[in-house]
PDB file of C-alpha atoms and ligand atoms in Angstrom:
ATOM      1  CA  UNK W   1       0.000   0.000   0.000  1.00 56.00           C
ATOM      2  CA  UNK W   2       1.496   3.282  -1.185  1.00 60.00           C
ATOM      3  CA  UNK W   3       0.006   5.371   1.579  1.00 56.00           C
ATOM      4  CA  UNK W   4       1.316   2.982   4.197  1.00 56.00           C
ATOM      5  CA  UNK W   5       4.797   3.489   2.862  1.00 55.00           C
ATOM      6  CA  UNK W   6       4.309   7.238   2.671  1.00 53.00           C
ATOM      7  CA  UNK W   7       3.336   7.317   6.315  1.00 51.00           C
ATOM      8  CA  UNK W   8       6.423   5.419   7.261  1.00 55.00           C
ATOM      9  CA  UNK W   9       8.590   7.675   5.171  1.00 58.00           C
ATOM     10  CA  UNK W  10       9.796   9.731   8.112  1.00 56.00           C
ATOM     11  CA  UNK W  11      10.842   6.684  10.082  1.00 60.00           C
ATOM     12  CA  UNK W  12      12.412   5.289   6.979  1.00 63.00           C
ATOM     13  CA  UNK W  13      14.432   8.465   6.536  1.00 67.00           C
ATOM     14  CA  UNK W  14      15.801   8.015  10.017  1.00 65.00           C
ATOM     15  CA  UNK W  15      16.717   4.461   9.169  1.00 71.00           C
ATOM     16  CA  UNK W  16      18.355   5.532   5.914  1.00 76.00           C
ATOM     17  CA  UNK W  17      20.381   7.957   7.975  1.00 80.00           C
ATOM     18  CA  UNK W  18      21.196   5.108  10.320  1.00 80.00           C
ATOM     19  CA  UNK W  19      22.594   3.041   7.469  1.00 80.00           C
ATOM     20  CA  UNK W  20      24.585   6.018   6.283  1.00 84.00           C
ATOM     21  CA  UNK W  21      25.924   6.558   9.775  1.00 86.00           C
ATOM     22  CA  UNK W  22      27.019   2.918  10.022  1.00 85.00           C
ATOM     23  CA  UNK W  23      28.656   3.089   6.602  1.00 85.00           C
ATOM     24  CA  UNK W  24      30.584   6.212   7.493  1.00 88.00           C
ATOM     25  CA  UNK W  25      31.704   5.239  10.990  1.00 89.00           C
ATOM     26  CA  UNK W  26      35.076   3.616  11.562  1.00 89.00           C
ATOM     27  CA  UNK W  27      34.677   2.236  15.062  1.00 90.00           C
ATOM     28  CA  UNK W  28      31.969   0.854  17.265  1.00 90.00           C
ATOM     29  CA  UNK W  29      32.143   3.199  20.227  1.00 91.00           C
ATOM     30  CA  UNK W  30      29.957   5.243  22.566  1.00 92.00           C
ATOM     31  CA  UNK W  31      29.703   8.088  20.057  1.00 92.00           C
ATOM     32  CA  UNK W  32      28.261   5.707  17.528  1.00 91.00           C
ATOM     33  CA  UNK W  33      25.689   4.360  19.991  1.00 92.00           C
ATOM     34  CA  UNK W  34      24.767   7.938  20.966  1.00 93.00           C
ATOM     35  CA  UNK W  35      24.228   8.824  17.310  1.00 90.00           C
ATOM     36  CA  UNK W  36      22.093   5.697  16.816  1.00 89.00           C
ATOM     37  CA  UNK W  37      19.982   6.671  19.830  1.00 90.00           C
ATOM     38  CA  UNK W  38      19.431  10.199  18.490  1.00 88.00           C
ATOM     39  CA  UNK W  39      18.271   8.889  15.135  1.00 83.00           C
ATOM     40  CA  UNK W  40      15.810   6.402  16.607  1.00 83.00           C
ATOM     41  CA  UNK W  41      14.402   9.020  18.977  1.00 84.00           C
ATOM     42  CA  UNK W  42      13.797  11.280  15.983  1.00 79.00           C
ATOM     43  CA  UNK W  43      11.735   8.441  14.465  1.00 76.00           C
ATOM     44  CA  UNK W  44       9.333   8.713  17.468  1.00 77.00           C
ATOM     45  CA  UNK W  45      10.379   5.443  19.000  1.00 82.00           C
ATOM     46  CA  UNK W  46      10.645   7.094  22.403  1.00 83.00           C
ATOM     47  CA  UNK W  47      13.578   7.364  24.801  1.00 88.00           C
ATOM     48  CA  UNK W  48      12.776   4.384  27.008  1.00 88.00           C
ATOM     49  CA  UNK W  49      12.324   1.972  24.120  1.00 88.00           C
ATOM     50  CA  UNK W  50      15.375   3.331  22.324  1.00 89.00           C
ATOM     51  CA  UNK W  51      17.568   2.838  25.395  1.00 92.00           C
ATOM     52  CA  UNK W  52      16.274  -0.699  25.791  1.00 90.00           C
ATOM     53  CA  UNK W  53      16.986  -1.291  22.117  1.00 90.00           C
ATOM     54  CA  UNK W  54      20.563   0.052  22.132  1.00 92.00           C
ATOM     55  CA  UNK W  55      21.251  -1.905  25.299  1.00 92.00           C
ATOM     56  CA  UNK W  56      20.254  -5.090  23.517  1.00 90.00           C
ATOM     57  CA  UNK W  57      22.322  -4.010  20.539  1.00 91.00           C
ATOM     58  CA  UNK W  58      25.428  -3.436  22.680  1.00 93.00           C
ATOM     59  CA  UNK W  59      25.070  -6.893  24.236  1.00 92.00           C
ATOM     60  CA  UNK W  60      24.748  -8.517  20.852  1.00 91.00           C
ATOM     61  CA  UNK W  61      27.722  -6.598  19.474  1.00 91.00           C
ATOM     62  CA  UNK W  62      29.842  -7.849  22.364  1.00 92.00           C
ATOM     63  CA  UNK W  63      28.474 -11.346  22.118  1.00 92.00           C
ATOM     64  CA  UNK W  64      29.172 -11.589  18.388  1.00 90.00           C
ATOM     65  CA  UNK W  65      32.482  -9.752  18.777  1.00 91.00           C
ATOM     66  CA  UNK W  66      31.622  -7.288  16.011  1.00 89.00           C
ATOM     67  CA  UNK W  67      34.223  -4.618  15.344  1.00 87.00           C
ATOM     68  CA  UNK W  68      32.924  -3.039  12.123  1.00 88.00           C
ATOM     69  CA  UNK W  69      29.968  -0.629  12.316  1.00 88.00           C
ATOM     70  CA  UNK W  70      28.593  -2.035   9.047  1.00 83.00           C
ATOM     71  CA  UNK W  71      28.160  -5.413  10.754  1.00 85.00           C
ATOM     72  CA  UNK W  72      25.609  -3.954  13.159  1.00 85.00           C
ATOM     73  CA  UNK W  73      22.948  -3.344  10.517  1.00 78.00           C
ATOM     74  CA  UNK W  74      22.419  -7.076  10.165  1.00 73.00           C
ATOM     75  CA  UNK W  75      21.264  -7.369  13.769  1.00 83.00           C
ATOM     76  CA  UNK W  76      19.214  -4.165  13.930  1.00 82.00           C
ATOM     77  CA  UNK W  77      16.278  -5.664  12.015  1.00 76.00           C
ATOM     78  CA  UNK W  78      16.327  -8.752  14.226  1.00 80.00           C
ATOM     79  CA  UNK W  79      16.337  -6.685  17.395  1.00 83.00           C
ATOM     80  CA  UNK W  80      13.392  -4.555  16.231  1.00 80.00           C
ATOM     81  CA  UNK W  81      11.413  -7.706  15.474  1.00 80.00           C
ATOM     82  CA  UNK W  82      12.243  -9.004  18.931  1.00 82.00           C
ATOM     83  CA  UNK W  83      10.999  -5.817  20.592  1.00 79.00           C
ATOM     84  CA  UNK W  84       7.717  -6.024  18.728  1.00 78.00           C
ATOM     85  CA  UNK W  85       7.129  -9.753  18.906  1.00 76.00           C
ATOM     86  CA  UNK W  86       8.442 -10.435  22.418  1.00 72.00           C
ATOM     87  CA  UNK W  87       8.747 -14.131  21.612  1.00 62.00           C
ATOM     88  CA  UNK W  88       5.031 -14.403  21.046  1.00 66.00           C
ATOM     89  CA  UNK W  89       2.744 -14.866  18.132  1.00 67.00           C
ATOM     90  CA  UNK W  90       1.136 -11.445  17.719  1.00 69.00           C
ATOM     91  CA  UNK W  91      -2.373 -11.700  16.386  1.00 73.00           C
ATOM     92  CA  UNK W  92      -3.479  -8.559  14.577  1.00 76.00           C
ATOM     93  CA  UNK W  93      -6.986  -9.779  13.860  1.00 86.00           C
ATOM     94  CA  UNK W  94      -9.859  -8.702  16.075  1.00 93.00           C
ATOM     95  CA  UNK W  95     -11.565 -11.391  18.146  1.00 93.00           C
ATOM     96  CA  UNK W  96     -14.740 -12.508  16.473  1.00 94.00           C
ATOM     97  CA  UNK W  97     -17.066 -15.342  17.344  1.00 93.00           C
ATOM     98  CA  UNK W  98     -19.408 -16.466  14.581  1.00 93.00           C
ATOM     99  CA  UNK W  99     -23.018 -16.598  15.748  1.00 93.00           C
ATOM    100  CA  UNK W 100     -22.470 -14.422  18.841  1.00 94.00           C
ATOM    101  CA  UNK W 101     -22.890 -10.688  19.315  1.00 96.00           C
ATOM    102  CA  UNK W 102     -19.338  -9.301  19.183  1.00 97.00           C
ATOM    103  CA  UNK W 103     -18.745  -5.961  20.868  1.00 97.00           C
ATOM    104  CA  UNK W 104     -15.918  -3.535  20.114  1.00 98.00           C
ATOM    105  CA  UNK W 105     -15.500  -0.462  22.308  1.00 97.00           C
ATOM    106  CA  UNK W 106     -13.468   2.448  20.917  1.00 97.00           C
ATOM    107  CA  UNK W 107     -11.696   4.772  23.327  1.00 96.00           C
ATOM    108  CA  UNK W 108      -9.291   7.675  22.910  1.00 95.00           C
ATOM    109  CA  UNK W 109      -9.152  11.455  23.160  1.00 93.00           C
ATOM    110  CA  UNK W 110     -11.176  13.751  20.906  1.00 91.00           C
ATOM    111  CA  UNK W 111     -10.092  14.155  17.319  1.00 93.00           C
ATOM    112  CA  UNK W 112      -7.898  11.054  17.045  1.00 95.00           C
ATOM    113  CA  UNK W 113     -10.251   9.377  14.573  1.00 97.00           C
ATOM    114  CA  UNK W 114     -12.536   7.097  16.610  1.00 97.00           C
ATOM    115  CA  UNK W 115     -15.707   7.927  14.674  1.00 97.00           C
ATOM    116  CA  UNK W 116     -13.965   7.649  11.328  1.00 98.00           C
ATOM    117  CA  UNK W 117     -12.387   4.308  12.267  1.00 98.00           C
ATOM    118  CA  UNK W 118     -15.736   2.902  13.379  1.00 98.00           C
ATOM    119  CA  UNK W 119     -17.236   3.956  10.031  1.00 98.00           C
ATOM    120  CA  UNK W 120     -14.416   2.309   8.081  1.00 98.00           C
ATOM    121  CA  UNK W 121     -14.566  -0.908  10.095  1.00 98.00           C
ATOM    122  CA  UNK W 122     -18.366  -1.054   9.874  1.00 98.00           C
ATOM    123  CA  UNK W 123     -18.094  -0.996   6.086  1.00 98.00           C
ATOM    124  CA  UNK W 124     -15.554  -3.850   6.076  1.00 97.00           C
ATOM    125  CA  UNK W 125     -17.778  -6.100   8.193  1.00 97.00           C
ATOM    126  CA  UNK W 126     -20.886  -5.064   6.278  1.00 98.00           C
ATOM    127  CA  UNK W 127     -19.111  -6.038   3.036  1.00 97.00           C
ATOM    128  CA  UNK W 128     -18.507  -9.479   4.585  1.00 97.00           C
ATOM    129  CA  UNK W 129     -22.258  -9.803   5.069  1.00 97.00           C
ATOM    130  CA  UNK W 130     -22.315  -9.114   8.810  1.00 98.00           C
ATOM    131  CA  UNK W 131     -25.146  -7.353  10.589  1.00 98.00           C
ATOM    132  CA  UNK W 132     -23.549  -4.332  12.214  1.00 98.00           C
ATOM    133  CA  UNK W 133     -24.868  -1.820  14.747  1.00 98.00           C
ATOM    134  CA  UNK W 134     -23.087   1.474  15.456  1.00 98.00           C
ATOM    135  CA  UNK W 135     -23.733   2.928  18.897  1.00 98.00           C
ATOM    136  CA  UNK W 136     -23.291   6.582  19.848  1.00 97.00           C
ATOM    137  CA  UNK W 137     -21.773   6.166  23.303  1.00 95.00           C
ATOM    138  CA  UNK W 138     -20.242   9.639  23.063  1.00 92.00           C
ATOM    139  CA  UNK W 139     -23.282  11.488  24.382  1.00 91.00           C
ATOM    140  CA  UNK W 140     -21.236  14.446  25.544  1.00 88.00           C
ATOM    141  CA  UNK W 141     -21.591  16.400  22.303  1.00 85.00           C
ATOM    142  CA  UNK W 142     -24.677  16.319  20.041  1.00 84.00           C
ATOM    143  CA  UNK W 143     -22.263  16.843  17.124  1.00 92.00           C
ATOM    144  CA  UNK W 144     -20.509  13.576  17.863  1.00 93.00           C
ATOM    145  CA  UNK W 145     -23.800  11.678  17.665  1.00 95.00           C
ATOM    146  CA  UNK W 146     -24.638  13.283  14.306  1.00 96.00           C
ATOM    147  CA  UNK W 147     -21.189  12.560  12.934  1.00 96.00           C
ATOM    148  CA  UNK W 148     -21.472   8.870  13.794  1.00 97.00           C
ATOM    149  CA  UNK W 149     -24.947   8.782  12.243  1.00 97.00           C
ATOM    150  CA  UNK W 150     -23.466  10.110   8.987  1.00 98.00           C
ATOM    151  CA  UNK W 151     -20.838   7.368   8.999  1.00 98.00           C
ATOM    152  CA  UNK W 152     -23.546   4.743   9.526  1.00 98.00           C
ATOM    153  CA  UNK W 153     -25.276   6.038   6.380  1.00 98.00           C
ATOM    154  CA  UNK W 154     -22.029   5.858   4.406  1.00 98.00           C
ATOM    155  CA  UNK W 155     -21.311   2.330   5.632  1.00 98.00           C
ATOM    156  CA  UNK W 156     -24.996   1.397   5.218  1.00 98.00           C
ATOM    157  CA  UNK W 157     -25.276  -0.125   8.694  1.00 98.00           C
ATOM    158  CA  UNK W 158     -27.762   0.469  11.515  1.00 98.00           C
ATOM    159  CA  UNK W 159     -27.334   3.157  14.100  1.00 98.00           C
ATOM    160  CA  UNK W 160     -28.417   3.542  17.725  1.00 98.00           C
ATOM    161  CA  UNK W 161     -28.422   6.724  19.777  1.00 97.00           C
ATOM    162  CA  UNK W 162     -30.242   8.606  22.546  1.00 96.00           C
ATOM    163  CA  UNK W 163     -30.369  12.328  23.263  1.00 94.00           C
ATOM    164  CA  UNK W 164     -27.128  14.089  24.089  1.00 93.00           C
ATOM    165  CA  UNK W 165     -26.160  13.979  27.794  1.00 92.00           C
ATOM    166  CA  UNK W 166     -27.823  10.584  28.357  1.00 93.00           C
ATOM    167  CA  UNK W 167     -25.661   8.351  30.537  1.00 93.00           C
ATOM    168  CA  UNK W 168     -23.435   6.451  28.037  1.00 94.00           C
ATOM    169  CA  UNK W 169     -23.842   3.181  29.929  1.00 95.00           C
ATOM    170  CA  UNK W 170     -27.612   3.317  29.618  1.00 96.00           C
ATOM    171  CA  UNK W 171     -27.282   3.953  25.870  1.00 97.00           C
ATOM    172  CA  UNK W 172     -25.008   0.925  25.640  1.00 97.00           C
ATOM    173  CA  UNK W 173     -27.380  -1.164  27.756  1.00 98.00           C
ATOM    174  CA  UNK W 174     -30.306  -0.472  25.432  1.00 98.00           C
ATOM    175  CA  UNK W 175     -28.222  -0.881  22.293  1.00 98.00           C
ATOM    176  CA  UNK W 176     -26.863  -4.259  23.394  1.00 98.00           C
ATOM    177  CA  UNK W 177     -30.299  -5.548  24.273  1.00 98.00           C
ATOM    178  CA  UNK W 178     -31.473  -4.531  20.821  1.00 98.00           C
ATOM    179  CA  UNK W 179     -28.416  -6.247  19.292  1.00 98.00           C
ATOM    180  CA  UNK W 180     -29.147  -9.421  21.215  1.00 96.00           C
ATOM    181  CA  UNK W 181     -32.848  -9.498  20.395  1.00 97.00           C
ATOM    182  CA  UNK W 182     -32.302  -8.706  16.729  1.00 98.00           C
ATOM    183  CA  UNK W 183     -29.305 -11.002  16.197  1.00 97.00           C
ATOM    184  CA  UNK W 184     -26.638  -8.497  15.293  1.00 98.00           C
ATOM    185  CA  UNK W 185     -23.150  -9.892  14.617  1.00 97.00           C
ATOM    186  CA  UNK W 186     -21.164  -6.858  15.630  1.00 98.00           C
ATOM    187  CA  UNK W 187     -21.689  -3.776  17.776  1.00 98.00           C
ATOM    188  CA  UNK W 188     -19.258  -0.868  17.389  1.00 98.00           C
ATOM    189  CA  UNK W 189     -19.405   1.611  20.257  1.00 98.00           C
ATOM    190  CA  UNK W 190     -18.083   5.175  20.122  1.00 97.00           C
ATOM    191  CA  UNK W 191     -17.146   6.824  23.436  1.00 94.00           C
ATOM    192  CA  UNK W 192     -16.291  10.335  24.607  1.00 91.00           C
ATOM    193  CA  UNK W 193     -12.600  10.980  25.057  1.00 80.00           C
ATOM    194  CA  UNK W 194     -12.344  13.160  28.104  1.00 72.00           C
ATOM    195  CA  UNK W 195      -9.124  12.886  29.995  1.00 66.00           C
ATOM    196  CA  UNK W 196      -9.500  15.799  32.411  1.00 66.00           C
ATOM    197  CA  UNK W 197     -10.236  13.506  35.276  1.00 78.00           C
ATOM    198  CA  UNK W 198      -8.638  10.103  35.335  1.00 81.00           C
ATOM    199  CA  UNK W 199     -10.856   8.719  38.083  1.00 85.00           C
ATOM    200  CA  UNK W 200     -13.973   9.718  36.125  1.00 86.00           C
ATOM    201  CA  UNK W 201     -12.572   8.154  32.988  1.00 85.00           C
ATOM    202  CA  UNK W 202     -11.812   4.959  34.866  1.00 86.00           C
ATOM    203  CA  UNK W 203     -15.249   4.804  36.451  1.00 90.00           C
ATOM    204  CA  UNK W 204     -17.053   5.549  33.211  1.00 90.00           C
ATOM    205  CA  UNK W 205     -15.134   2.911  31.258  1.00 92.00           C
ATOM    206  CA  UNK W 206     -15.531   0.226  33.889  1.00 91.00           C
ATOM    207  CA  UNK W 207     -19.255   0.940  34.093  1.00 93.00           C
ATOM    208  CA  UNK W 208     -19.557   0.515  30.308  1.00 94.00           C
ATOM    209  CA  UNK W 209     -17.639  -2.737  30.480  1.00 94.00           C
ATOM    210  CA  UNK W 210     -19.794  -4.072  33.282  1.00 95.00           C
ATOM    211  CA  UNK W 211     -22.843  -3.413  31.116  1.00 96.00           C
ATOM    212  CA  UNK W 212     -21.273  -5.241  28.160  1.00 96.00           C
ATOM    213  CA  UNK W 213     -20.310  -8.210  30.362  1.00 94.00           C
ATOM    214  CA  UNK W 214     -23.769  -8.358  31.842  1.00 95.00           C
ATOM    215  CA  UNK W 215     -25.853  -8.128  28.674  1.00 96.00           C
ATOM    216  CA  UNK W 216     -23.557 -10.132  26.400  1.00 94.00           C
ATOM    217  CA  UNK W 217     -21.351 -12.403  28.498  1.00 91.00           C
ATOM    218  CA  UNK W 218     -20.618 -14.802  25.643  1.00 85.00           C
ATOM    219  CA  UNK W 219     -19.505 -12.588  22.716  1.00 81.00           C
ATOM    220  CA  UNK W 220     -15.975 -11.532  21.897  1.00 87.00           C
ATOM    221  CA  UNK W 221     -14.997  -8.132  23.239  1.00 93.00           C
ATOM    222  CA  UNK W 222     -12.298  -5.735  22.150  1.00 96.00           C
ATOM    223  CA  UNK W 223     -11.370  -2.437  23.736  1.00 96.00           C
ATOM    224  CA  UNK W 224      -9.408  -0.519  21.157  1.00 97.00           C
ATOM    225  CA  UNK W 225      -7.472   2.630  21.896  1.00 97.00           C
ATOM    226  CA  UNK W 226      -7.349   4.950  18.905  1.00 97.00           C
ATOM    227  CA  UNK W 227      -4.183   7.031  18.633  1.00 95.00           C
ATOM    228  CA  UNK W 228      -3.315   9.762  16.139  1.00 93.00           C
ATOM    229  CA  UNK W 229       0.154   9.033  14.751  1.00 89.00           C
ATOM    230  CA  UNK W 230       0.762  12.734  14.063  1.00 88.00           C
ATOM    231  CA  UNK W 231       0.796  13.537  17.770  1.00 87.00           C
ATOM    232  CA  UNK W 232       4.029  11.618  18.296  1.00 81.00           C
ATOM    233  CA  UNK W 233       4.981  11.250  21.927  1.00 82.00           C
ATOM    234  CA  UNK W 234       1.644  12.734  22.999  1.00 88.00           C
ATOM    235  CA  UNK W 235       0.154   9.500  21.772  1.00 90.00           C
ATOM    236  CA  UNK W 236       2.411   7.706  24.228  1.00 89.00           C
ATOM    237  CA  UNK W 237       0.940   9.689  27.126  1.00 90.00           C
ATOM    238  CA  UNK W 238      -2.558   8.770  25.977  1.00 92.00           C
ATOM    239  CA  UNK W 239      -1.563   5.117  25.787  1.00 92.00           C
ATOM    240  CA  UNK W 240      -0.284   5.327  29.340  1.00 92.00           C
ATOM    241  CA  UNK W 241      -3.394   7.000  30.779  1.00 91.00           C
ATOM    242  CA  UNK W 242      -5.894   4.725  29.018  1.00 93.00           C
ATOM    243  CA  UNK W 243      -3.832   1.632  29.737  1.00 92.00           C
ATOM    244  CA  UNK W 244      -3.986   2.495  33.434  1.00 90.00           C
ATOM    245  CA  UNK W 245      -7.666   3.379  33.269  1.00 88.00           C
ATOM    246  CA  UNK W 246      -8.904   0.200  31.613  1.00 90.00           C
ATOM    247  CA  UNK W 247      -7.999  -3.156  30.142  1.00 92.00           C
ATOM    248  CA  UNK W 248      -7.116  -2.466  26.488  1.00 95.00           C
ATOM    249  CA  UNK W 249      -6.861  -5.174  23.853  1.00 94.00           C
ATOM    250  CA  UNK W 250      -5.182  -3.255  21.060  1.00 95.00           C
ATOM    251  CA  UNK W 251      -4.414  -0.043  19.235  1.00 95.00           C
ATOM    252  CA  UNK W 252      -5.649   1.577  16.053  1.00 96.00           C
ATOM    253  CA  UNK W 253      -3.057   4.025  14.767  1.00 93.00           C
ATOM    254  CA  UNK W 254      -4.633   6.699  12.549  1.00 94.00           C
ATOM    255  CA  UNK W 255      -3.283   9.364  10.194  1.00 92.00           C
ATOM    256  CA  UNK W 256      -0.238   7.418   9.131  1.00 85.00           C
ATOM    257  CA  UNK W 257      -0.850   8.787   5.632  1.00 83.00           C
ATOM    258  CA  UNK W 258       0.649  12.181   6.436  1.00 74.00           C
ATOM    259  CA  UNK W 259       4.057  13.125   7.697  1.00 68.00           C
ATOM    260  CA  UNK W 260       3.673  10.961  10.800  1.00 67.00           C
ATOM    261  CA  UNK W 261       6.498   8.800  11.981  1.00 64.00           C
ATOM    262  CA  UNK W 262       5.584   5.227  12.726  1.00 73.00           C
ATOM    263  CA  UNK W 263       8.022   4.651  15.568  1.00 79.00           C
ATOM    264  CA  UNK W 264       5.330   4.879  18.226  1.00 84.00           C
ATOM    265  CA  UNK W 265       4.250   1.362  17.198  1.00 85.00           C
ATOM    266  CA  UNK W 266       7.381  -0.116  18.740  1.00 84.00           C
ATOM    267  CA  UNK W 267       7.259   2.028  21.860  1.00 86.00           C
ATOM    268  CA  UNK W 268       3.621   1.136  22.628  1.00 90.00           C
ATOM    269  CA  UNK W 269       4.292  -2.538  22.185  1.00 87.00           C
ATOM    270  CA  UNK W 270       7.440  -2.408  24.304  1.00 86.00           C
ATOM    271  CA  UNK W 271       6.059  -0.312  27.170  1.00 88.00           C
ATOM    272  CA  UNK W 272       2.423  -1.435  27.342  1.00 91.00           C
ATOM    273  CA  UNK W 273       2.525  -4.771  25.563  1.00 88.00           C
ATOM    274  CA  UNK W 274      -0.283  -3.639  23.265  1.00 91.00           C
ATOM    275  CA  UNK W 275      -0.409  -4.818  19.653  1.00 90.00           C
ATOM    276  CA  UNK W 276      -1.377  -2.451  16.834  1.00 92.00           C
ATOM    277  CA  UNK W 277      -4.381  -3.963  15.058  1.00 94.00           C
ATOM    278  CA  UNK W 278      -5.260  -1.460  12.335  1.00 95.00           C
ATOM    279  CA  UNK W 279      -3.688   1.517  10.646  1.00 92.00           C
ATOM    280  CA  UNK W 280      -5.653   4.522   9.325  1.00 94.00           C
ATOM    281  CA  UNK W 281      -4.400   5.888   6.024  1.00 91.00           C
ATOM    282  CA  UNK W 282      -6.808   8.692   5.181  1.00 94.00           C
ATOM    283  CA  UNK W 283     -10.243  10.188   5.653  1.00 96.00           C
ATOM    284  CA  UNK W 284     -12.091   7.940   3.189  1.00 97.00           C
ATOM    285  CA  UNK W 285     -14.121   4.878   4.086  1.00 97.00           C
ATOM    286  CA  UNK W 286     -11.639   2.396   2.581  1.00 96.00           C
ATOM    287  CA  UNK W 287      -8.550   3.941   4.208  1.00 95.00           C
ATOM    288  CA  UNK W 288      -8.085   1.378   6.981  1.00 96.00           C
ATOM    289  CA  UNK W 289      -5.756  -1.618   6.719  1.00 93.00           C
ATOM    290  CA  UNK W 290      -4.658  -4.353   9.131  1.00 92.00           C
ATOM    291  CA  UNK W 291      -1.259  -3.676  10.656  1.00 90.00           C
ATOM    292  CA  UNK W 292       1.503  -5.834   9.234  1.00 85.00           C
ATOM    293  CA  UNK W 293       4.672  -6.010  11.314  1.00 82.00           C
ATOM    294  CA  UNK W 294       6.818  -7.436   8.516  1.00 78.00           C
ATOM    295  CA  UNK W 295       5.777  -4.727   6.071  1.00 76.00           C
ATOM    296  CA  UNK W 296       6.323  -2.207   8.780  1.00 77.00           C
ATOM    297  CA  UNK W 297       9.860  -3.180   9.742  1.00 75.00           C
ATOM    298  CA  UNK W 298      11.066  -3.963   6.231  1.00 69.00           C
ATOM    299  CA  UNK W 299       9.671  -0.626   5.043  1.00 66.00           C
ATOM    300  CA  UNK W 300      11.852   1.083   7.571  1.00 64.00           C
ATOM    301  CA  UNK W 301      14.896  -0.329   5.855  1.00 61.00           C
ATOM    302  CA  UNK W 302      13.952  -0.352   2.199  1.00 54.00           C
TER     303      UNK W 302
HETATM  304  P1  GDP K   1     -12.892  11.352  17.014  1.00 74.40           P
HETATM  305  O1  GDP K   1     -13.128  12.660  17.693  1.00 74.40           O
HETATM  306  O2  GDP K   1     -11.858  10.551  17.728  1.00 74.40           O
HETATM  307  O3  GDP K   1     -14.131  10.577  16.756  1.00 74.40           O
HETATM  308  O4  GDP K   1     -12.220  11.700  15.593  1.00 74.40           O
HETATM  309  P2  GDP K   1     -12.887  11.777  14.143  1.00 74.40           P
HETATM  310  O5  GDP K   1     -13.217  10.415  13.655  1.00 74.40           O
HETATM  311  O6  GDP K   1     -13.973  12.778  14.153  1.00 74.40           O
HETATM  312  O7  GDP K   1     -11.662  12.290  13.266  1.00 74.40           O
HETATM  313  C1  GDP K   1     -11.051  13.550  13.477  1.00 74.40           C
HETATM  314  C2  GDP K   1     -10.457  14.029  12.150  1.00 74.40           C
HETATM  315  O8  GDP K   1      -9.399  13.155  11.754  1.00 74.40           O
HETATM  316  C3  GDP K   1     -11.444  14.024  10.995  1.00 74.40           C
HETATM  317  O9  GDP K   1     -11.224  15.188  10.231  1.00 74.40           O
HETATM  318  C4  GDP K   1     -11.073  12.781  10.192  1.00 74.40           C
HETATM  319  O10 GDP K   1     -11.373  12.904   8.835  1.00 74.40           O
HETATM  320  C5  GDP K   1      -9.587  12.704  10.429  1.00 74.40           C
HETATM  321  N1  GDP K   1      -9.042  11.341  10.295  1.00 74.40           N
HETATM  322  C6  GDP K   1      -9.432  10.222  10.928  1.00 74.40           C
HETATM  323  N2  GDP K   1      -8.655   9.159  10.583  1.00 74.40           N
HETATM  324  C7  GDP K   1      -7.754   9.621   9.676  1.00 74.40           C
HETATM  325  C8  GDP K   1      -6.646   9.019   8.946  1.00 74.40           C
HETATM  326  O11 GDP K   1      -6.329   7.824   9.053  1.00 74.40           O
HETATM  327  N3  GDP K   1      -5.941   9.854   8.118  1.00 74.40           N
HETATM  328  C9  GDP K   1      -6.256  11.184   7.993  1.00 74.40           C
HETATM  329  N4  GDP K   1      -5.495  11.922   7.174  1.00 74.40           N
HETATM  330  N5  GDP K   1      -7.254  11.774   8.679  1.00 74.40           N
HETATM  331  C10 GDP K   1      -7.999  11.010   9.500  1.00 74.40           C
END
C-alpha cells in the first residue's frame, strides 16, 4: 500500500540515515551508539524503548564480537522484530465469534479518529455480510452523535443513539439488548474521550464494560485505543493513561498517511505490551488496513 509506505517515510528516513551513519563510521564506540539513539528518537520510537533497544544491541555486538559498524545493521532488524514480537505470536486480527454478538468499544481522546475508524470498520464487516450496529456512546456532544450517524449512512449499517447527555452506559445497555434481540453480529461503540479527570474516565469505562459483560457475556470483546500518529509522543501519554484506566486489547493508529512517523508502534508494544491492530491511512471509508509487522519493519529499511 502506497500510503502505508508514505506514512512510514519519516521513520524510513531516520533508518536511511542510520545506514549512512554505520557506513561512514570507523569504530563501534559510545559516540556511535549515541548517534544511533538520536536517530531512533527522531523516528518517534521514544527514549525508554530506544535505550532498551541500544542496550540489547550493545550486548549482541559484544556477544558476536563485532568490530565493524557495518556489521551492526544485520542485527538491527532482528532486534526490532524481537521488541515487537516479544517471543510471542502477535495476532493482529480482532476477536470474532461467529453466531455471537461481538462488541468492540473504541476509546481515545477527541479528534484522534474514533468515529472515522468505526465507520471504516463497519463498512468492512458489512461487506462481509455481517449485521452491524453502530452505537453513539459519546453522548457528551450532540455533534458527535450526528457525525457517527453520517458514517452509519455511508457504511450502510444500523445506528443507535439517545439524546445528548444521556448516561453512556444506559445507551449501551439499550443498544446491546437490541443487538441481542435482533441477532446483530457486531456492535461498534463510540465513546467520549475526556481525559480531564482520570478517576472519572476509569469509572465511566468500567461501568460501560460491566454493562457489556452483563448483557452479552458470551460474545468476543475488544477495547481498542485509537491514537493519532501525528501527535508523536503525545500518543504515548494517551496510551499510558488509558492503559492504566482500563484493560485495552489493542491499538488503532490513525493518520499514518501524512508526515507521521511510525516509531510509536514499537514504543507502545514495548512499554504497554499492546499490539497495533489497524492503521488509518486517510479520511475515506476504505482507508483502513490491518497492521503488518513485517511490512512495517522492512519498510523502515527499504
Ligand atoms: P474522534 O473525535 O476521535 O471521533 O475523531 P474523528 O473520527 O472525528 O476524526 C477527526 C479528524 O481526523 C477528521 O477530520 C477525520 O477525517 C480525520 N481522520 C481520521 N482518521 C484519519 C486518517 O487515518 N488519516 C487522515 N489523514 N485523517 C484522519
